[in-house]
Tab-separated table of C-alpha atoms in Angstrom:
chain	number	residue	atom	x	y	z
A	16	MET	CA	72.325	-1.424	107.425
A	17	GLY	CA	72.139	-5.200	105.986
A	18	ASP	CA	75.012	-4.815	103.600
A	19	VAL	CA	78.091	-6.769	102.904
A	20	LEU	CA	81.436	-5.676	101.861
A	21	ALA	CA	84.112	-7.971	100.299
A	22	GLY	CA	87.644	-7.572	100.627
A	23	PHE	CA	90.596	-9.757	100.395
A	24	HIS	CA	90.191	-12.895	102.648
A	25	ALA	CA	87.245	-11.629	104.530
A	26	ALA	CA	83.622	-9.969	104.077
A	27	TRP	CA	82.012	-8.020	106.327
A	28	GLU	CA	78.115	-8.079	106.789
A	29	PHE	CA	76.646	-5.011	108.635
A	30	GLY	CA	73.895	-5.711	110.858
A	31	SER	CA	71.484	-3.453	113.083
A	32	ASP	CA	73.564	-4.385	116.046
A	33	SER	CA	76.781	-6.327	114.789
A	34	VAL	CA	79.299	-7.030	112.198
A	35	LEU	CA	79.369	-10.542	111.026
A	36	ILE	CA	82.670	-11.261	109.710
A	37	ARG	CA	83.084	-14.197	107.191
A	38	PHE	CA	86.441	-15.533	106.348
A	39	GLU	CA	87.545	-16.984	103.076
A	40	ARG	CA	89.227	-20.413	103.080
A	41	GLY	CA	91.624	-20.004	100.025
A	42	ILE	CA	95.041	-21.070	100.054
A	43	ARG	CA	96.273	-17.368	100.543
A	44	THR	CA	93.948	-16.863	103.379
A	45	PRO	CA	95.969	-16.662	106.886
A	46	LYS	CA	95.577	-20.017	108.419
A	47	LEU	CA	93.888	-18.074	111.705
A	48	PHE	CA	91.335	-16.581	109.545
A	49	GLN	CA	90.602	-20.237	108.269
A	50	ALA	CA	90.425	-21.514	111.550
A	51	LEU	CA	88.080	-18.945	112.874
A	52	GLY	CA	85.701	-19.300	109.922
A	53	GLU	CA	83.224	-16.767	110.710
A	54	ARG	CA	83.118	-14.152	113.823
A	55	ARG	CA	80.241	-12.060	114.951
A	56	ILE	CA	81.123	-8.544	116.419
A	57	PRO	CA	78.361	-6.746	118.552
A	58	LEU	CA	78.748	-2.947	117.948
A	59	GLU	CA	79.312	-2.525	121.752
A	60	ALA	CA	82.444	-4.697	121.316
A	61	ILE	CA	83.589	-1.846	119.155
A	62	ALA	CA	85.377	1.209	120.134
A	63	GLY	CA	86.337	2.857	116.966
A	64	VAL	CA	86.829	2.394	113.086
A	65	THR	CA	89.617	3.765	110.948
A	66	LEU	CA	90.403	3.574	107.084
A	67	THR	CA	93.798	3.907	105.949
A	68	ARG	CA	96.049	3.399	102.863
A	69	GLY	CA	97.528	-0.079	102.447
A	70	LYS	CA	100.045	-1.717	100.568
A	71	ARG	CA	100.041	-2.017	96.789
A	72	GLY	CA	97.076	-0.031	95.844
A	73	THR	CA	94.678	-1.179	98.748
A	74	VAL	CA	92.993	0.366	101.511
A	75	VAL	CA	92.251	-0.933	105.242
A	76	LEU	CA	89.144	-0.781	107.140
A	77	ARG	CA	89.562	-1.671	110.716
A	78	ALA	CA	87.402	-1.913	113.756
A	79	ALA	CA	89.303	-1.416	116.963
A	80	PRO	CA	87.752	-3.539	119.684
A	81	ARG	CA	87.259	-2.495	122.781
A	82	PRO	CA	89.534	-3.672	125.727
A	83	GLY	CA	88.446	-6.717	127.299
A	84	ALA	CA	85.495	-7.305	124.878
A	85	ASP	CA	87.229	-10.059	122.637
A	86	PRO	CA	88.680	-13.073	124.270
A	87	LEU	CA	91.105	-14.027	121.275
A	88	MET	CA	92.501	-10.351	121.362
A	89	GLU	CA	92.842	-10.157	124.976
A	90	THR	CA	94.774	-13.526	124.777
A	91	ALA	CA	96.719	-12.277	121.869
A	92	ALA	CA	97.983	-9.078	123.820
A	93	ASP	CA	99.096	-7.341	120.605
A	94	GLN	CA	101.262	-10.110	119.483
A	95	LEU	CA	99.502	-10.929	116.246
A	96	LYS	CA	100.830	-10.024	112.962
A	97	GLU	CA	99.186	-7.071	110.948
A	98	GLY	CA	98.201	-9.568	108.306
A	99	SER	CA	96.473	-11.830	110.830
A	100	ASP	CA	94.399	-9.194	112.577
A	101	PRO	CA	90.891	-10.342	112.262
A	102	TYR	CA	89.553	-6.915	112.498
A	103	ARG	CA	91.321	-5.678	109.489
A	104	LEU	CA	89.227	-5.747	106.077
A	105	VAL	CA	91.900	-5.172	102.815
A	106	LEU	CA	90.033	-3.695	99.798
A	107	PRO	CA	90.954	-2.439	96.455
A	108	ALA	CA	91.964	1.092	96.364
A	109	GLU	CA	88.979	1.637	93.893
A	110	GLN	CA	86.834	0.902	96.877
A	111	GLU	CA	87.871	3.491	99.019
A	112	THR	CA	85.048	5.661	98.822
A	113	LEU	CA	82.599	2.774	99.572
A	114	ALA	CA	84.539	1.921	102.476
A	115	GLU	CA	84.661	5.280	103.750
A	116	TYR	CA	80.657	5.311	103.555
A	117	TYR	CA	80.787	2.107	105.583
A	118	ALA	CA	83.428	3.437	107.970
A	119	ASP	CA	80.961	6.703	108.832
A	120	GLU	CA	78.026	4.538	109.146
A	121	LEU	CA	80.003	2.448	111.737
A	122	ARG	CA	81.017	5.249	113.526
A	123	ALA	CA	77.668	6.774	113.900
A	124	ARG	CA	76.361	3.439	115.687
A	125	LEU	CA	79.001	3.255	118.122
A	126	THR	CA	78.141	3.881	121.830
A	127	GLU	CA	80.773	2.503	124.007
A	128	SER	CA	84.913	3.157	123.975
A	129	GLY	CA	85.903	1.883	127.208
A	130	PRO	CA	87.024	-1.328	128.629
A	131	ALA	CA	84.355	-4.052	128.751
A	132	GLU	CA	83.347	-5.576	131.844
A	133	ARG	CA	82.947	-9.028	130.359
A	134	PHE	CA	83.677	-10.773	126.877
A	135	LEU	CA	80.983	-9.490	124.366
A	136	VAL	CA	82.535	-11.786	121.570
A	137	ALA	CA	82.058	-15.420	121.569
A	138	ALA	CA	85.248	-17.261	122.273
A	139	PRO	CA	86.288	-20.245	119.770
A	140	GLU	CA	84.115	-23.553	119.995
A	141	VAL	CA	85.738	-26.427	121.939
A	142	PRO	CA	86.638	-29.146	121.974
A	143	LEU	CA	90.090	-27.750	120.847
A	144	GLN	CA	93.342	-29.327	120.764
A	145	PHE	CA	96.798	-28.848	119.548
A	146	LYS	CA	100.403	-30.390	119.593
A	147	ALA	CA	103.071	-28.419	121.405
A	148	TYR	CA	106.783	-29.475	121.346
A	149	ASP	CA	106.807	-31.059	124.807
A	150	GLY	CA	103.235	-32.365	124.836
A	151	LYS	CA	99.831	-32.441	123.397
A	152	ALA	CA	97.003	-29.868	124.709
A	153	SER	CA	93.300	-30.428	124.605
A	154	PHE	CA	90.528	-28.841	125.989
A	155	ASP	CA	86.857	-29.935	126.172
A	156	GLY	CA	85.134	-26.861	127.912
A	157	ARG	CA	85.700	-27.736	131.259
A	158	SER	CA	88.968	-29.013	131.904
A	159	VAL	CA	92.425	-28.576	130.202
A	160	SER	CA	94.649	-31.536	129.822
A	161	PHE	CA	98.471	-31.621	128.960
A	162	ARG	CA	100.013	-34.959	128.047
A	163	TRP	CA	103.493	-35.136	127.701
A	164	SER	CA	105.359	-36.370	124.624
A	165	TRP	CA	108.354	-38.785	125.466
A	166	THR	CA	110.656	-37.299	123.117
A	167	GLY	CA	110.187	-33.416	123.774
A	168	ALA	CA	109.050	-33.062	127.559
A	169	SER	CA	111.705	-32.278	130.247
A	170	SER	CA	112.256	-34.709	133.217
A	171	ALA	CA	110.420	-32.144	135.653
A	172	LYS	CA	107.338	-32.777	133.382
A	173	TRP	CA	107.581	-36.655	133.252
A	174	LYS	CA	108.385	-36.709	137.187
A	175	ALA	CA	104.805	-34.377	137.330
A	176	GLY	CA	103.086	-36.722	135.226
A	177	ASP	CA	100.144	-35.689	132.866
A	178	GLN	CA	98.333	-32.865	133.745
A	179	THR	CA	94.587	-32.011	134.419
A	180	PHE	CA	93.352	-28.352	135.246
A	181	PRO	CA	89.489	-27.939	135.639
A	182	VAL	CA	88.692	-24.213	134.714
A	183	GLY	CA	87.666	-23.451	138.337
A	184	ALA	CA	91.170	-24.036	139.110
A	185	LEU	CA	92.708	-21.433	137.029
A	186	SER	CA	92.976	-17.552	137.284
A	187	GLY	CA	93.835	-16.819	133.921
A	188	VAL	CA	96.211	-17.824	130.741
A	189	GLU	CA	99.324	-16.575	129.350
A	190	TRP	CA	100.092	-16.993	125.751
A	191	ARG	CA	103.409	-15.979	123.884
A	192	SER	CA	103.269	-16.469	120.173
A	193	PRO	CA	105.150	-19.286	118.773
A	194	GLU	CA	106.213	-16.788	116.233
A	195	ILE	CA	108.343	-15.125	118.770
A	196	PHE	CA	111.105	-16.576	120.392
A	197	GLU	CA	110.395	-19.167	123.262
A	198	GLY	CA	106.651	-19.216	122.496
A	199	TYR	CA	104.452	-21.113	125.006
A	200	LEU	CA	100.888	-21.467	126.603
A	201	ARG	CA	101.127	-21.110	130.516
A	202	LEU	CA	97.980	-22.053	132.657
A	203	LEU	CA	97.740	-19.863	135.901
A	204	PRO	CA	96.308	-21.856	138.752
A	205	ARG	CA	94.520	-19.599	141.407
A	206	ASP	CA	97.121	-21.011	144.078
A	207	ALA	CA	100.146	-20.826	141.943
A	208	GLY	CA	103.261	-19.607	143.745
A	209	GLN	CA	106.669	-18.588	142.094
A	210	GLN	CA	106.586	-19.599	138.239
A	211	PRO	CA	109.319	-22.050	137.202
A	212	GLN	CA	110.746	-21.675	133.382
A	213	PRO	CA	108.091	-22.557	131.034
A	214	ASP	CA	110.091	-25.968	129.995
A	215	GLN	CA	110.168	-26.988	133.600
A	216	ASP	CA	106.379	-26.122	134.517
A	217	PRO	CA	103.777	-28.676	134.313
A	218	ALA	CA	101.265	-25.780	133.669
A	219	THR	CA	102.915	-24.726	130.669
A	220	VAL	CA	103.313	-26.445	126.988
A	221	VAL	CA	106.003	-25.015	125.135
A	222	PHE	CA	106.198	-24.120	121.248
A	223	GLY	CA	108.786	-24.801	118.579
A	224	LEU	CA	109.221	-24.722	114.941
A	225	GLY	CA	106.279	-26.142	113.444
A	226	TYR	CA	104.727	-26.683	117.064
A	227	GLY	CA	101.743	-24.805	118.718
A	228	PRO	CA	100.997	-22.582	115.492
A	229	VAL	CA	98.938	-19.417	116.030
A	230	HIS	CA	95.901	-20.641	114.317
A	231	GLU	CA	95.719	-23.439	116.662
A	232	SER	CA	97.381	-22.238	120.241
A	233	LEU	CA	95.581	-18.842	120.291
A	234	PRO	CA	92.005	-19.900	119.646
A	235	PHE	CA	92.895	-22.742	122.324
A	236	ALA	CA	94.113	-19.989	124.774
A	237	ALA	CA	91.384	-17.716	123.986
A	238	ALA	CA	88.774	-20.491	124.633
A	239	VAL	CA	90.372	-21.410	127.887
A	240	LEU	CA	90.391	-17.711	129.063
A	241	ALA	CA	86.597	-17.202	128.349
A	242	ALA	CA	85.901	-20.233	130.189
A	243	VAL	CA	88.026	-19.188	132.947
A	244	ARG	CA	86.531	-15.590	133.336
A	245	SER	CA	82.763	-17.436	133.052
A	246	ALA	CA	83.459	-20.071	135.800
A	247	GLY	CA	84.923	-16.939	138.178
A	248	PRO	CA	85.308	-17.713	141.767
A	249	ALA	CA	82.076	-19.983	141.935
A	250	GLY	CA	84.072	-22.354	139.735
A	251	ALA	CA	86.850	-22.575	142.196
A	252	ALA	CA	84.845	-24.841	144.312
A	253	LEU	CA	84.969	-27.592	141.592
A	254	ALA	CA	88.687	-27.349	141.279
A	255	GLY	CA	89.295	-30.481	143.477
A	256	ALA	CA	87.340	-32.745	141.244
A	257	VAL	CA	89.987	-34.255	138.831
A	258	PRO	CA	88.336	-37.154	136.602
A	259	ARG	CA	90.031	-40.603	137.029
A	260	ARG	CA	92.472	-41.639	134.252
A	261	ASP	CA	92.162	-44.465	132.096
A	262	PRO	CA	93.973	-47.596	133.294
A	263	ALA	CA	95.880	-47.923	130.197
A	264	ASP	CA	97.347	-44.613	130.569
A	265	ILE	CA	98.321	-45.010	133.858
A	266	ALA	CA	100.264	-48.184	132.774
A	267	ASP	CA	101.810	-46.284	130.040
A	268	ARG	CA	102.997	-43.370	132.604
A	269	ILE	CA	104.141	-45.995	134.953
A	270	ARG	CA	106.515	-47.579	131.799
A	271	HIS	CA	107.855	-44.342	130.976
A	272	LEU	CA	108.599	-43.639	134.517
A	273	GLY	CA	110.143	-46.726	134.767
A	274	GLU	CA	112.478	-45.741	131.524
A	275	LEU	CA	113.433	-42.645	133.318
A	276	HIS	CA	114.667	-44.442	136.374
A	277	GLU	CA	116.660	-46.897	134.357
A	278	ALA	CA	118.083	-44.086	132.906
A	279	GLY	CA	119.138	-42.233	136.197
A	280	LEU	CA	116.897	-39.253	135.417
A	281	VAL	CA	114.474	-40.295	138.402
A	282	THR	CA	115.934	-41.662	142.120
A	283	ASP	CA	114.663	-44.784	143.609
A	284	GLU	CA	112.640	-42.447	145.876
A	285	GLU	CA	110.949	-40.254	143.239
A	286	PHE	CA	109.903	-43.365	141.281
A	287	SER	CA	108.290	-45.251	144.395
A	288	ALA	CA	106.635	-41.930	144.961
A	289	LYS	CA	105.390	-41.223	141.619
A	290	LYS	CA	104.345	-44.705	140.959
A	291	ALA	CA	102.218	-44.785	144.123
A	292	GLU	CA	100.801	-41.729	143.253
A	293	LEU	CA	99.554	-43.027	139.827
A	294	LEU	CA	98.524	-46.101	141.096
A	295	ALA	CA	96.090	-44.139	143.471
A	296	GLU	CA	94.706	-42.393	140.657
A	297	LEU	CA	93.043	-45.758	139.327
């Protein structure tokens, strides 16, 4: 089609095999849209198109993604608020006829409707990072790192130490929106047993008021999930390759461990064992 349909906060450019969604960066634009920037949605990733009446004199054009086609929507798992749905284009009611034309054109080009066998929409680009309540999470495309916060992390996480997870060692990701009570991002190791509570799990960072906002933690989780799916079973062979830490980081961890020990939160045996483990990583 090659045409552009501009609405509130976004514009859709219709191509022969995809829809390019460009999000605005205005102050009223949802932060998730600003973080995404733009997204190209292949037509094979779309299951259907709807046009409905919106609020306050608007109409809403929405493309429904196929299950499993988009890592962002797969990770969100229906937790996004309506106003933050990147597949919705809100238009003035006077453009209803034009929107209906494009909806019909899109429907005529769709050929798939069932679950996708692989991700068809590109994941958010790395590197990515965000600050959770109990630590800082970072992802470079190969491994996820959690560096615990002195003020927010539980003693269980401090005892476990900062964590690095190669994507080949993971089977998936669980994201619970920070806009829902007790939100968190949990990594799912391939060899994981029973999962502890999020605040006690070294494979999980927990959110809180102002920590792990949707526009930061959701693209992060989606990028990790896409990398995990891409690595597949073959990537698990690299799971044991954990990079050496910076000596300064090791010294900092030992210092914090000593403070926990002095405060009575870590036993003599735990302190000695963890200190030896950290020194072995030099």
